[in-house]
Short mmCIF file of C-alpha atoms in Angstrom, two decimals:
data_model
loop_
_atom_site.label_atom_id
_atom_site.label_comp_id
_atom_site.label_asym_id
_atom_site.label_seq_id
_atom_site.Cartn_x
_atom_site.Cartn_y
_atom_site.Cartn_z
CA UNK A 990 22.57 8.75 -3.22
CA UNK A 991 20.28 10.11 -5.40
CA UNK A 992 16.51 8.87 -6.69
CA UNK A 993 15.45 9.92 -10.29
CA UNK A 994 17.08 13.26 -10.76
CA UNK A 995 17.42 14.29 -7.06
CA UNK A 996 19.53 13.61 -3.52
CA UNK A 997 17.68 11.62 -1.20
CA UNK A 998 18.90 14.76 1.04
CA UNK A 999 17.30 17.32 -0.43
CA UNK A 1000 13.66 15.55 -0.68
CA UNK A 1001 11.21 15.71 2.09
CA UNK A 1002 10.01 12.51 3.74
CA UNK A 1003 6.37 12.98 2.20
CA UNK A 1004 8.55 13.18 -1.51
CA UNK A 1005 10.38 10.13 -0.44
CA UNK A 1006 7.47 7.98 0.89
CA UNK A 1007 5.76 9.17 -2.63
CA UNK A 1008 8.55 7.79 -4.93
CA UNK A 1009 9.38 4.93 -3.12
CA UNK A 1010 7.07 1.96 -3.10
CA UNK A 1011 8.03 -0.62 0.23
CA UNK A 1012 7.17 -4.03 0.39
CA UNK A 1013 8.60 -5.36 3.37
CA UNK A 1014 9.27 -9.30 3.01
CA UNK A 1015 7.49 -10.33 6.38
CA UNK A 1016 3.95 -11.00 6.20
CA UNK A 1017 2.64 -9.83 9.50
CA UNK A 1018 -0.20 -7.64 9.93
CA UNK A 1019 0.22 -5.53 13.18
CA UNK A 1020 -3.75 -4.80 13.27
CA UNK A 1021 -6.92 -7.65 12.16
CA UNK A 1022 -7.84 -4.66 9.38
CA UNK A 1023 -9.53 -5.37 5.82
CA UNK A 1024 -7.87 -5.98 3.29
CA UNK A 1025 -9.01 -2.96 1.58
CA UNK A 1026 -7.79 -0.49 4.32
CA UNK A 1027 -4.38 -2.51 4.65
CA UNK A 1028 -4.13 -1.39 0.81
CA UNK A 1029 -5.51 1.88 1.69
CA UNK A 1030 -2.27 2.49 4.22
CA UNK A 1031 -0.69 2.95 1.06
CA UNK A 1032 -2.30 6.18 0.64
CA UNK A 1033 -0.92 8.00 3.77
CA UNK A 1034 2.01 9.48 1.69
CA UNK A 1035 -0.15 11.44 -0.46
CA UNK A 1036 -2.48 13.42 1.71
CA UNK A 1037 -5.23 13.90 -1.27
CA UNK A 1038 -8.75 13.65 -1.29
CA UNK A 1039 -10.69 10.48 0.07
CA UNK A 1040 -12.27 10.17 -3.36
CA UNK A 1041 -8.80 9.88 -4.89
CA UNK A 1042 -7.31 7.52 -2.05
CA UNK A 1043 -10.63 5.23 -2.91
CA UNK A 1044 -10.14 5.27 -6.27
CA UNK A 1045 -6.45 4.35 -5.85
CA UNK A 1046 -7.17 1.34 -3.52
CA UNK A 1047 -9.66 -0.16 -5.73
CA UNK A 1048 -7.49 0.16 -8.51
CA UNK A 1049 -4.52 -1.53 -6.57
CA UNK A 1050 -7.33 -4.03 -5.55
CA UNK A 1051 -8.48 -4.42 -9.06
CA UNK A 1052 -4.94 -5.03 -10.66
CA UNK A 1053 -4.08 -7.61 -7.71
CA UNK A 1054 -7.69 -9.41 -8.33
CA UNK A 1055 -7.97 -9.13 -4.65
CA UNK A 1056 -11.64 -7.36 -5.14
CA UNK A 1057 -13.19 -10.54 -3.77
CA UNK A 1058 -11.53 -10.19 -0.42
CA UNK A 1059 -11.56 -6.60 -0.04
CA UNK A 1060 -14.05 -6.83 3.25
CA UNK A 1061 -12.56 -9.48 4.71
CA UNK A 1062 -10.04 -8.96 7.71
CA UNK A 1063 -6.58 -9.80 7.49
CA UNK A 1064 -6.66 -12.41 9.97
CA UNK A 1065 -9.26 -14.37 8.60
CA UNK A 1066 -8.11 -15.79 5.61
CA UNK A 1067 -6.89 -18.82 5.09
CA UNK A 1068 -2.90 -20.19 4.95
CA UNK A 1069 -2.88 -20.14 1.15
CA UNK A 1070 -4.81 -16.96 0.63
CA UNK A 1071 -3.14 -14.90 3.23
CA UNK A 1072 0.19 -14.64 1.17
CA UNK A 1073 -2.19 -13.14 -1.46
CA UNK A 1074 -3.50 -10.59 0.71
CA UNK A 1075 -1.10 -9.56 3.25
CA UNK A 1076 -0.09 -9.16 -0.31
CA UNK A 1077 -2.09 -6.03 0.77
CA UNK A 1078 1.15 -5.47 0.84
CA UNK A 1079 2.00 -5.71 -2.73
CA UNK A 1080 -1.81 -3.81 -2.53
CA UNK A 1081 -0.36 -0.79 -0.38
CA UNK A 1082 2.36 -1.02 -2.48
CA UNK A 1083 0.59 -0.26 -6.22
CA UNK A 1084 -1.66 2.38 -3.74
CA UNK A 1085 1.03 4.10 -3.03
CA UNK A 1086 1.62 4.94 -6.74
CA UNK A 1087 5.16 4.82 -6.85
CA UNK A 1088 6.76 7.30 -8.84
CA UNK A 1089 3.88 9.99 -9.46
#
């Protein structure tokens, strides 16, 4: 099985969690954590410099207009705005950069 160019095999697990955004369907939240460091989780992968994990995660939280709720914790929000922010996921998702 390969991804892009190369075997699954022959890339390292940082390489793989780097090229491979995943979005898992449930919407549970193991940990009451903001919104913005649920995003940030996305980050892990890439071992860079806080500055450029922060500036990921806003983007992610600018391009999901989830800004406004960026403080709040997970289990907070409502039943209809939930599914838009533990579309964190979808946030830690676009953090994670897929592909770069």
């Amino acid at each position: 099985m390969c991804l892009g160019q190369h075997r699954l095999a022959e890339l390292t697990a940082r390489e793989r969690a780097i090229a491979i955004g995943y979005l898992p369907q449930a919407g549970e939240v193991a940990w009451n954590v903001t919104v913005e460091t649920l995003v940030r989780l996305g980050r892990l992968p890439h071992r860079t410099p806080a500055r450029v994990d922060a500036a990921a995660t806003m983007a992610a939280l600018d391009a999901l207009d989830l800004n406004a709720l960026a403080a709040r914790e997970v289990g907070t929000l409502g039943r209809r705005t939930r599914p838009r922010a533990a579309g964190p996921r979808p946030g830690r998702a676009a953090a994670l950069d897929p592909g770069r």
